[in-house]
PDB file of C-alpha atoms in Angstrom:
ATOM      1  CA  UNK A   1      90.049 129.346  84.900  1.00  0.00           C
ATOM      2  CA  UNK A   2      89.846 128.899  88.680  1.00  0.00           C
ATOM      3  CA  UNK A   3      88.142 132.288  89.107  1.00  0.00           C
ATOM      4  CA  UNK A   4      85.576 131.458  86.434  1.00  0.00           C
ATOM      5  CA  UNK A   5      84.759 128.054  87.930  1.00  0.00           C
ATOM      6  CA  UNK A   6      84.507 129.434  91.461  1.00  0.00           C
ATOM      7  CA  UNK A   7      82.295 132.240  90.141  1.00  0.00           C
ATOM      8  CA  UNK A   8      79.910 129.685  88.621  1.00  0.00           C
ATOM      9  CA  UNK A   9      79.762 127.845  91.954  1.00  0.00           C
ATOM     10  CA  UNK A  10      78.887 131.079  93.757  1.00  0.00           C
ATOM     11  CA  UNK A  11      75.767 131.316  91.589  1.00  0.00           C
ATOM     12  CA  UNK A  12      74.433 128.010  92.939  1.00  0.00           C
ATOM     13  CA  UNK A  13      71.735 128.182  95.596  1.00  0.00           C
ATOM     14  CA  UNK A  14      71.878 126.037  98.719  1.00  0.00           C
ATOM     15  CA  UNK A  15      68.987 124.018  97.242  1.00  0.00           C
ATOM     16  CA  UNK A  16      71.076 123.443  94.088  1.00  0.00           C
ATOM     17  CA  UNK A  17      74.006 122.256  96.198  1.00  0.00           C
ATOM     18  CA  UNK A  18      71.856 119.958  98.380  1.00  0.00           C
ATOM     19  CA  UNK A  19      70.068 118.437  95.400  1.00  0.00           C
ATOM     20  CA  UNK A  20      73.307 117.804  93.541  1.00  0.00           C
ATOM     21  CA  UNK A  21      74.877 116.262  96.661  1.00  0.00           C
ATOM     22  CA  UNK A  22      72.085 113.697  96.957  1.00  0.00           C
ATOM     23  CA  UNK A  23      72.461 112.676  93.317  1.00  0.00           C
ATOM     24  CA  UNK A  24      76.265 112.636  93.570  1.00  0.00           C
ATOM     25  CA  UNK A  25      76.085 110.309  96.576  1.00  0.00           C
ATOM     26  CA  UNK A  26      73.795 107.881  94.719  1.00  0.00           C
ATOM     27  CA  UNK A  27      75.994 107.961  91.594  1.00  0.00           C
ATOM     28  CA  UNK A  28      79.216 107.522  93.563  1.00  0.00           C
ATOM     29  CA  UNK A  29      77.896 104.682  95.705  1.00  0.00           C
ATOM     30  CA  UNK A  30      77.236 102.679  92.528  1.00  0.00           C
ATOM     31  CA  UNK A  31      80.889 102.874  91.479  1.00  0.00           C
ATOM     32  CA  UNK A  32      82.656  99.502  91.706  1.00  0.00           C
ATOM     33  CA  UNK A  33      85.655 101.392  93.121  1.00  0.00           C
ATOM     34  CA  UNK A  34      83.593 102.377  96.158  1.00  0.00           C
ATOM     35  CA  UNK A  35      81.534  99.181  96.396  1.00  0.00           C
ATOM     36  CA  UNK A  36      84.692  97.089  96.779  1.00  0.00           C
ATOM     37  CA  UNK A  37      86.649  99.532  98.952  1.00  0.00           C
ATOM     38  CA  UNK A  38      87.549  98.713 102.522  1.00  0.00           C
ATOM     39  CA  UNK A  39      89.132 102.139 103.047  1.00  0.00           C
ATOM     40  CA  UNK A  40      88.306 105.371 101.236  1.00  0.00           C
ATOM     41  CA  UNK A  41      90.239 108.608 101.606  1.00  0.00           C
ATOM     42  CA  UNK A  42      87.711 111.389 101.105  1.00  0.00           C
ATOM     43  CA  UNK A  43      87.146 115.005 102.144  1.00  0.00           C
ATOM     44  CA  UNK A  44      84.430 117.094 103.746  1.00  0.00           C
ATOM     45  CA  UNK A  45      82.847 119.463 101.252  1.00  0.00           C
ATOM     46  CA  UNK A  46      82.372 123.062 102.341  1.00  0.00           C
ATOM     47  CA  UNK A  47      80.466 125.960 100.862  1.00  0.00           C
ATOM     48  CA  UNK A  48      79.293 125.277  97.338  1.00  0.00           C
ATOM     49  CA  UNK A  49      81.668 122.417  96.617  1.00  0.00           C
ATOM     50  CA  UNK A  50      79.958 119.307  95.265  1.00  0.00           C
ATOM     51  CA  UNK A  51      78.605 117.810  98.490  1.00  0.00           C
ATOM     52  CA  UNK A  52      80.188 114.839 100.214  1.00  0.00           C
ATOM     53  CA  UNK A  53      78.315 114.686 103.543  1.00  0.00           C
ATOM     54  CA  UNK A  54      75.673 112.136 102.468  1.00  0.00           C
ATOM     55  CA  UNK A  55      78.336 110.059 100.732  1.00  0.00           C
ATOM     56  CA  UNK A  56      80.583 110.006 103.812  1.00  0.00           C
ATOM     57  CA  UNK A  57      77.707 108.847 105.993  1.00  0.00           C
ATOM     58  CA  UNK A  58      76.637 106.185 103.478  1.00  0.00           C
ATOM     59  CA  UNK A  59      80.178 104.810 103.198  1.00  0.00           C
ATOM     60  CA  UNK A  60      80.534 104.683 106.959  1.00  0.00           C
ATOM     61  CA  UNK A  61      77.133 102.944 107.248  1.00  0.00           C
ATOM     62  CA  UNK A  62      78.425 100.287 104.819  1.00  0.00           C
ATOM     63  CA  UNK A  63      81.321  99.602 107.163  1.00  0.00           C
ATOM     64  CA  UNK A  64      83.901 101.369 104.999  1.00  0.00           C
ATOM     65  CA  UNK A  65      86.766 102.995 106.865  1.00  0.00           C
ATOM     66  CA  UNK A  66      86.725 106.631 105.755  1.00  0.00           C
ATOM     67  CA  UNK A  67      89.838 108.758 106.131  1.00  0.00           C
ATOM     68  CA  UNK A  68      89.530 112.536 106.063  1.00  0.00           C
ATOM     69  CA  UNK A  69      92.283 115.091 105.582  1.00  0.00           C
ATOM     70  CA  UNK A  70      93.652 117.380 108.259  1.00  0.00           C
ATOM     71  CA  UNK A  71      95.436 120.375 106.753  1.00  0.00           C
ATOM     72  CA  UNK A  72      98.887 120.964 108.221  1.00  0.00           C
ATOM     73  CA  UNK A  73     100.631 124.339 108.405  1.00  0.00           C
ATOM     74  CA  UNK A  74     102.817 123.467 105.366  1.00  0.00           C
ATOM     75  CA  UNK A  75      99.707 122.593 103.262  1.00  0.00           C
ATOM     76  CA  UNK A  76     100.453 118.868 103.427  1.00  0.00           C
ATOM     77  CA  UNK A  77      97.693 116.582 104.654  1.00  0.00           C
ATOM     78  CA  UNK A  78      97.536 114.395 107.713  1.00  0.00           C
ATOM     79  CA  UNK A  79      94.568 111.999 108.026  1.00  0.00           C
ATOM     80  CA  UNK A  80      92.049 110.948 110.657  1.00  0.00           C
ATOM     81  CA  UNK A  81      89.079 108.574 110.607  1.00  0.00           C
ATOM     82  CA  UNK A  82      85.584 109.875 109.985  1.00  0.00           C
ATOM     83  CA  UNK A  83      83.492 109.076 113.050  1.00  0.00           C
ATOM     84  CA  UNK A  84      80.347 110.948 112.036  1.00  0.00           C
ATOM     85  CA  UNK A  85      79.274 114.512 111.326  1.00  0.00           C
ATOM     86  CA  UNK A  86      79.093 115.296 115.042  1.00  0.00           C
ATOM     87  CA  UNK A  87      82.823 114.589 115.307  1.00  0.00           C
ATOM     88  CA  UNK A  88      83.840 117.231 112.742  1.00  0.00           C
ATOM     89  CA  UNK A  89      85.250 120.502 113.964  1.00  0.00           C
ATOM     90  CA  UNK A  90      85.936 123.863 112.316  1.00  0.00           C
ATOM     91  CA  UNK A  91      89.466 124.279 111.000  1.00  0.00           C
ATOM     92  CA  UNK A  92      91.447 127.014 109.248  1.00  0.00           C
ATOM     93  CA  UNK A  93      90.325 128.178 105.799  1.00  0.00           C
ATOM     94  CA  UNK A  94      86.682 127.369 106.549  1.00  0.00           C
ATOM     95  CA  UNK A  95      87.343 123.623 106.486  1.00  0.00           C
ATOM     96  CA  UNK A  96      85.812 120.906 108.645  1.00  0.00           C
ATOM     97  CA  UNK A  97      88.154 118.243 110.006  1.00  0.00           C
ATOM     98  CA  UNK A  98      87.733 115.097 112.089  1.00  0.00           C
ATOM     99  CA  UNK A  99      88.463 115.518 115.776  1.00  0.00           C
ATOM    100  CA  UNK A 100      89.958 112.053 116.275  1.00  0.00           C
ATOM    101  CA  UNK A 101      93.590 110.943 116.472  1.00  0.00           C
ATOM    102  CA  UNK A 102      95.913 111.895 113.632  1.00  0.00           C
ATOM    103  CA  UNK A 103      97.189 108.944 111.618  1.00  0.00           C
ATOM    104  CA  UNK A 104     100.028 110.624 109.707  1.00  0.00           C
ATOM    105  CA  UNK A 105     100.418 111.649 106.065  1.00  0.00           C
ATOM    106  CA  UNK A 106     101.158 108.064 104.978  1.00  0.00           C
ATOM    107  CA  UNK A 107      97.736 106.827 106.179  1.00  0.00           C
ATOM    108  CA  UNK A 108      96.388 107.619 102.711  1.00  0.00           C
ATOM    109  CA  UNK A 109      98.381 104.620 101.452  1.00  0.00           C
ATOM    110  CA  UNK A 110      95.757 102.384 103.105  1.00  0.00           C
ATOM    111  CA  UNK A 111      93.049 103.721 100.776  1.00  0.00           C
ATOM    112  CA  UNK A 112      91.559 101.567  98.040  1.00  0.00           C
ATOM    113  CA  UNK A 113      89.900 104.677  96.583  1.00  0.00           C
ATOM    114  CA  UNK A 114      90.798 108.350  96.932  1.00  0.00           C
ATOM    115  CA  UNK A 115      88.044 110.938  96.445  1.00  0.00           C
ATOM    116  CA  UNK A 116      89.734 114.151  95.370  1.00  0.00           C
ATOM    117  CA  UNK A 117      88.331 117.655  95.505  1.00  0.00           C
ATOM    118  CA  UNK A 118      88.689 119.712  92.383  1.00  0.00           C
ATOM    119  CA  UNK A 119      87.409 122.562  90.288  1.00  0.00           C
ATOM    120  CA  UNK A 120      87.564 120.774  86.943  1.00  0.00           C
ATOM    121  CA  UNK A 121      88.674 117.628  85.149  1.00  0.00           C
ATOM    122  CA  UNK A 122      89.514 117.558  81.471  1.00  0.00           C
ATOM    123  CA  UNK A 123      89.108 114.994  78.711  1.00  0.00           C
ATOM    124  CA  UNK A 124      92.503 113.487  79.605  1.00  0.00           C
ATOM    125  CA  UNK A 125      91.490 112.958  83.231  1.00  0.00           C
ATOM    126  CA  UNK A 126      93.689 115.777  84.534  1.00  0.00           C
ATOM    127  CA  UNK A 127      92.311 117.547  87.590  1.00  0.00           C
ATOM    128  CA  UNK A 128      92.433 121.246  88.318  1.00  0.00           C
ATOM    129  CA  UNK A 129      92.533 121.893  92.064  1.00  0.00           C
ATOM    130  CA  UNK A 130      92.475 125.133  93.970  1.00  0.00           C
ATOM    131  CA  UNK A 131      96.210 125.652  93.600  1.00  0.00           C
ATOM    132  CA  UNK A 132      97.451 124.943  97.129  1.00  0.00           C
ATOM    133  CA  UNK A 133      99.248 121.727  96.169  1.00  0.00           C
ATOM    134  CA  UNK A 134      97.947 119.624  99.075  1.00  0.00           C
ATOM    135  CA  UNK A 135      96.508 116.881  96.902  1.00  0.00           C
ATOM    136  CA  UNK A 136      99.443 117.035  94.489  1.00  0.00           C
ATOM    137  CA  UNK A 137     101.577 116.010  97.487  1.00  0.00           C
ATOM    138  CA  UNK A 138      99.133 113.238  98.376  1.00  0.00           C
ATOM    139  CA  UNK A 139      99.181 111.869  94.833  1.00  0.00           C
ATOM    140  CA  UNK A 140     102.978 112.092  94.690  1.00  0.00           C
ATOM    141  CA  UNK A 141     103.178 110.181  98.009  1.00  0.00           C
ATOM    142  CA  UNK A 142     100.869 107.490  96.623  1.00  0.00           C
ATOM    143  CA  UNK A 143     102.869 107.267  93.403  1.00  0.00           C
ATOM    144  CA  UNK A 144     106.216 107.084  95.245  1.00  0.00           C
ATOM    145  CA  UNK A 145     104.894 104.196  97.331  1.00  0.00           C
ATOM    146  CA  UNK A 146     103.860 102.285  94.218  1.00  0.00           C
ATOM    147  CA  UNK A 147     100.254 102.322  95.394  1.00  0.00           C
ATOM    148  CA  UNK A 148      97.503 102.644  92.780  1.00  0.00           C
ATOM    149  CA  UNK A 149      94.131 103.381  94.391  1.00  0.00           C
ATOM    150  CA  UNK A 150      91.193 104.442  92.262  1.00  0.00           C
ATOM    151  CA  UNK A 151      91.222 108.242  91.981  1.00  0.00           C
ATOM    152  CA  UNK A 152      87.766 109.797  91.674  1.00  0.00           C
ATOM    153  CA  UNK A 153      86.631 113.434  91.557  1.00  0.00           C
ATOM    154  CA  UNK A 154      83.130 114.739  92.325  1.00  0.00           C
ATOM    155  CA  UNK A 155      82.134 117.746  90.195  1.00  0.00           C
ATOM    156  CA  UNK A 156      79.224 119.607  88.679  1.00  0.00           C
ATOM    157  CA  UNK A 157      78.593 118.857  84.983  1.00  0.00           C
ATOM    158  CA  UNK A 158      79.950 122.217  83.740  1.00  0.00           C
ATOM    159  CA  UNK A 159      83.280 121.442  85.441  1.00  0.00           C
ATOM    160  CA  UNK A 160      84.133 118.603  83.047  1.00  0.00           C
ATOM    161  CA  UNK A 161      86.012 120.618  80.440  1.00  0.00           C
ATOM    162  CA  UNK A 162      88.037 120.086  77.281  1.00  0.00           C
ATOM    163  CA  UNK A 163      91.405 120.986  78.802  1.00  0.00           C
ATOM    164  CA  UNK A 164      92.883 122.262  82.062  1.00  0.00           C
ATOM    165  CA  UNK A 165      96.371 123.739  82.468  1.00  0.00           C
ATOM    166  CA  UNK A 166      98.909 120.945  82.954  1.00  0.00           C
ATOM    167  CA  UNK A 167     101.873 120.847  85.321  1.00  0.00           C
ATOM    168  CA  UNK A 168     104.634 118.203  85.283  1.00  0.00           C
ATOM    169  CA  UNK A 169     103.521 116.873  88.703  1.00  0.00           C
ATOM    170  CA  UNK A 170      99.864 116.296  87.696  1.00  0.00           C
ATOM    171  CA  UNK A 171      98.411 112.813  88.047  1.00  0.00           C
ATOM    172  CA  UNK A 172      95.327 111.825  86.046  1.00  0.00           C
ATOM    173  CA  UNK A 173      92.199 110.564  87.770  1.00  0.00           C
ATOM    174  CA  UNK A 174      90.338 107.394  86.856  1.00  0.00           C
ATOM    175  CA  UNK A 175      86.806 108.779  86.967  1.00  0.00           C
ATOM    176  CA  UNK A 176      84.727 111.884  87.516  1.00  0.00           C
ATOM    177  CA  UNK A 177      81.231 111.743  88.976  1.00  0.00           C
ATOM    178  CA  UNK A 178      78.714 114.489  88.228  1.00  0.00           C
ATOM    179  CA  UNK A 179      74.983 114.563  88.929  1.00  0.00           C
ATOM    180  CA  UNK A 180      74.561 113.632  85.251  1.00  0.00           C
ATOM    181  CA  UNK A 181      76.684 110.490  85.415  1.00  0.00           C
ATOM    182  CA  UNK A 182      80.156 108.981  85.508  1.00  0.00           C
ATOM    183  CA  UNK A 183      82.976 109.586  83.036  1.00  0.00           C
ATOM    184  CA  UNK A 184      85.931 107.217  83.066  1.00  0.00           C
ATOM    185  CA  UNK A 185      89.414 107.859  81.738  1.00  0.00           C
ATOM    186  CA  UNK A 186      91.868 105.332  80.336  1.00  0.00           C
ATOM    187  CA  UNK A 187      94.605 104.280  82.717  1.00  0.00           C
TER     188      UNK A 187
END
């Protein structure tokens, strides 16, 4: 399933990706979960992932504290504040990471909303990631702390599917945003 979804993304042009990113930012910014958030844990999209750059800048312009992940050698995530696109630096695996001070893996517990990367979300709200387990650890950390931020995934419309493979450690998301609209899942 991952190979198929990544293959479909490879067919997108840069114009497709840019256009979708603008619409995704507008759709996401209308979410109550983002409108009311003081802190959002997000990520920097790369390649043909649904774009987050415009959304990150818009959140920061609103005065929202935006936390971005920093991939550690064990695939866990540390966090740092987003201070603008000019403060992102290349990182392993083709990622872009903030250059500022590291806040520790538990910094995600400050987030009112967590924007999660993914390849698909199914009708139950289960997310299919890339398989590295980084965000599974983040969601487990949030769950263990008894924290319940809004969990939102940005995807292309074809990536909202009937069913994804399920693992015992999976945590459902609350909403998925595509250029075509927002789908919410029961808590």
